[in-house]
């Protein structure tokens, strides 16, 4: 169990509306219903909102996250779950844009739930929120399709920013997760030479399927650049960069920008 109670000194004021604390779904008062849906996240305008599902087996953590996230003017916590086994039904019912996912839960952990969720058509984004930073967890989460990996001791404002960044198409990794990822990719200790070599060749072969400009964008993504920064560095328009990222994901059968970065790292190009 990721039993970390959110710090009250960093939480926003109590929002109006019901709070469950039991692990059962509790739709936020006034949020769009599953039948009508909500505005598309990330679109311009004052009514753009992010529909969010919180998954954590600790009721105190769920309550703290609901309190914090619901105070943001562009986030609706539409449901909660206490275990990964509940995620599929809640996604079907409430159609969240993003799932904030714990890792360790009693019946189905967050890694398995993320992998199952991301295999579905038009799945929501997944942002892992956990206390664990072991390299196996970070890699498994990213390979399963999570768009980010953030630690529970992260300041509340940064967790809110992470939710917004994921919905804007930007990868989000805590500094500890980045260190684990780099160490795992660059340190060959304990990994047989042929396996490391074969993994690099396979990654390079996948990147060879990209056009020159797509490859340039993939390398920039792996360097951690935003779409706006890539547009400036590569002398492209922002819509062109977004189109290239979309084509890369489709052509290489990847889920998100983090997986693009992982592929480039495995190819030894960064």
GROMACS .gro file of N, CA and C in nm, residues 18-27 54-64 66 79-83 86 90 106-107:
model
   93
   18UNK      N    1  -1.974   1.649  -0.293
   18UNK     CA    2  -1.955   1.533  -0.207
   18UNK      C    3  -1.815   1.477  -0.217
   19UNK      N    4  -1.767   1.423  -0.106
   19UNK     CA    5  -1.641   1.351  -0.103
   19UNK      C    6  -1.665   1.217  -0.039
   20UNK      N    7  -1.626   1.109  -0.107
   20UNK     CA    8  -1.659   0.976  -0.059
   20UNK      C    9  -1.564   0.927   0.048
   21UNK      N   10  -1.434   0.908   0.009
   21UNK     CA   11  -1.338   0.854   0.102
   21UNK      C   12  -1.354   0.705   0.122
   22UNK      N   13  -1.444   0.641   0.047
   22UNK     CA   14  -1.471   0.498   0.065
   22UNK      C   15  -1.416   0.415  -0.048
   23UNK      N   16  -1.373   0.478  -0.156
   23UNK     CA   17  -1.325   0.402  -0.271
   23UNK      C   18  -1.431   0.386  -0.376
   24UNK      N   19  -1.555   0.422  -0.348
   24UNK     CA   20  -1.661   0.411  -0.447
   24UNK      C   21  -1.664   0.536  -0.531
   25UNK      N   22  -1.715   0.526  -0.656
   25UNK     CA   23  -1.719   0.643  -0.743
   25UNK      C   24  -1.809   0.750  -0.685
   26UNK      N   25  -1.764   0.876  -0.687
   26UNK     CA   26  -1.843   0.986  -0.636
   26UNK      C   27  -1.836   1.100  -0.735
   27UNK      N   28  -1.927   1.108  -0.831
   27UNK     CA   29  -1.922   1.212  -0.932
   27UNK      C   30  -1.923   1.350  -0.867
   54UNK      N   31  -0.938   0.910  -0.989
   54UNK     CA   32  -0.832   0.886  -0.890
   54UNK      C   33  -0.837   0.739  -0.847
   55UNK      N   34  -0.724   0.668  -0.857
   55UNK     CA   35  -0.717   0.527  -0.820
   55UNK      C   36  -0.607   0.509  -0.715
   56UNK      N   37  -0.646   0.479  -0.592
   56UNK     CA   38  -0.552   0.459  -0.482
   56UNK      C   39  -0.622   0.380  -0.373
   57UNK      N   40  -0.554   0.286  -0.311
   57UNK     CA   41  -0.618   0.202  -0.210
   57UNK      C   42  -0.626   0.270  -0.073
   58UNK      N   43  -0.561   0.384  -0.054
   58UNK     CA   44  -0.564   0.455   0.073
   58UNK      C   45  -0.673   0.563   0.068
   59UNK      N   46  -0.778   0.551   0.149
   59UNK     CA   47  -0.886   0.649   0.144
   59UNK      C   48  -0.843   0.790   0.182
   60UNK      N   49  -0.742   0.801   0.269
   60UNK     CA   50  -0.693   0.934   0.306
   60UNK      C   51  -0.623   1.001   0.188
   61UNK      N   52  -0.548   0.922   0.112
   61UNK     CA   53  -0.481   0.976  -0.007
   61UNK      C   54  -0.586   1.020  -0.109
   62UNK      N   55  -0.686   0.936  -0.131
   62UNK     CA   56  -0.791   0.973  -0.228
   62UNK      C   57  -0.861   1.102  -0.187
   63UNK      N   58  -0.893   1.113  -0.058
   63UNK     CA   59  -0.962   1.233  -0.010
   63UNK      C   60  -0.874   1.357  -0.028
   64UNK      N   61  -0.746   1.344   0.003
   64UNK     CA   62  -0.655   1.458  -0.012
   64UNK      C   63  -0.639   1.499  -0.157
   66UNK      N   64  -0.856   1.445  -0.403
   66UNK     CA   65  -0.982   1.507  -0.448
   66UNK      C   66  -0.989   1.651  -0.402
   79UNK      N   67  -1.462   1.049  -1.039
   79UNK     CA   68  -1.480   0.922  -0.970
   79UNK      C   69  -1.353   0.882  -0.898
   80UNK      N   70  -1.367   0.787  -0.804
   80UNK     CA   71  -1.254   0.732  -0.731
   80UNK      C   72  -1.262   0.580  -0.734
   81UNK      N   73  -1.146   0.515  -0.720
   81UNK     CA   74  -1.141   0.369  -0.711
   81UNK      C   75  -1.033   0.331  -0.611
   82UNK      N   76  -1.056   0.217  -0.542
   82UNK     CA   77  -0.961   0.169  -0.442
   82UNK      C   78  -0.874   0.056  -0.493
   83UNK      N   79  -0.897   0.011  -0.618
   83UNK     CA   80  -0.820  -0.101  -0.672
   83UNK      C   81  -0.824  -0.098  -0.824
   86UNK      N   82  -1.131  -0.204  -1.042
   86UNK     CA   83  -1.247  -0.118  -1.060
   86UNK      C   84  -1.232  -0.021  -1.176
   90UNK      N   85  -1.530   0.197  -1.421
   90UNK     CA   86  -1.542   0.340  -1.396
   90UNK      C   87  -1.507   0.422  -1.520
  106UNK      N   88  -0.427  -0.396  -0.360
  106UNK     CA   89  -0.437  -0.534  -0.313
  106UNK      C   90  -0.467  -0.640  -0.419
  107UNK      N   91  -0.557  -0.613  -0.513
  107UNK     CA   92  -0.595  -0.717  -0.609
  107UNK      C   93  -0.529  -0.698  -0.746
   0.00000   0.00000   0.00000
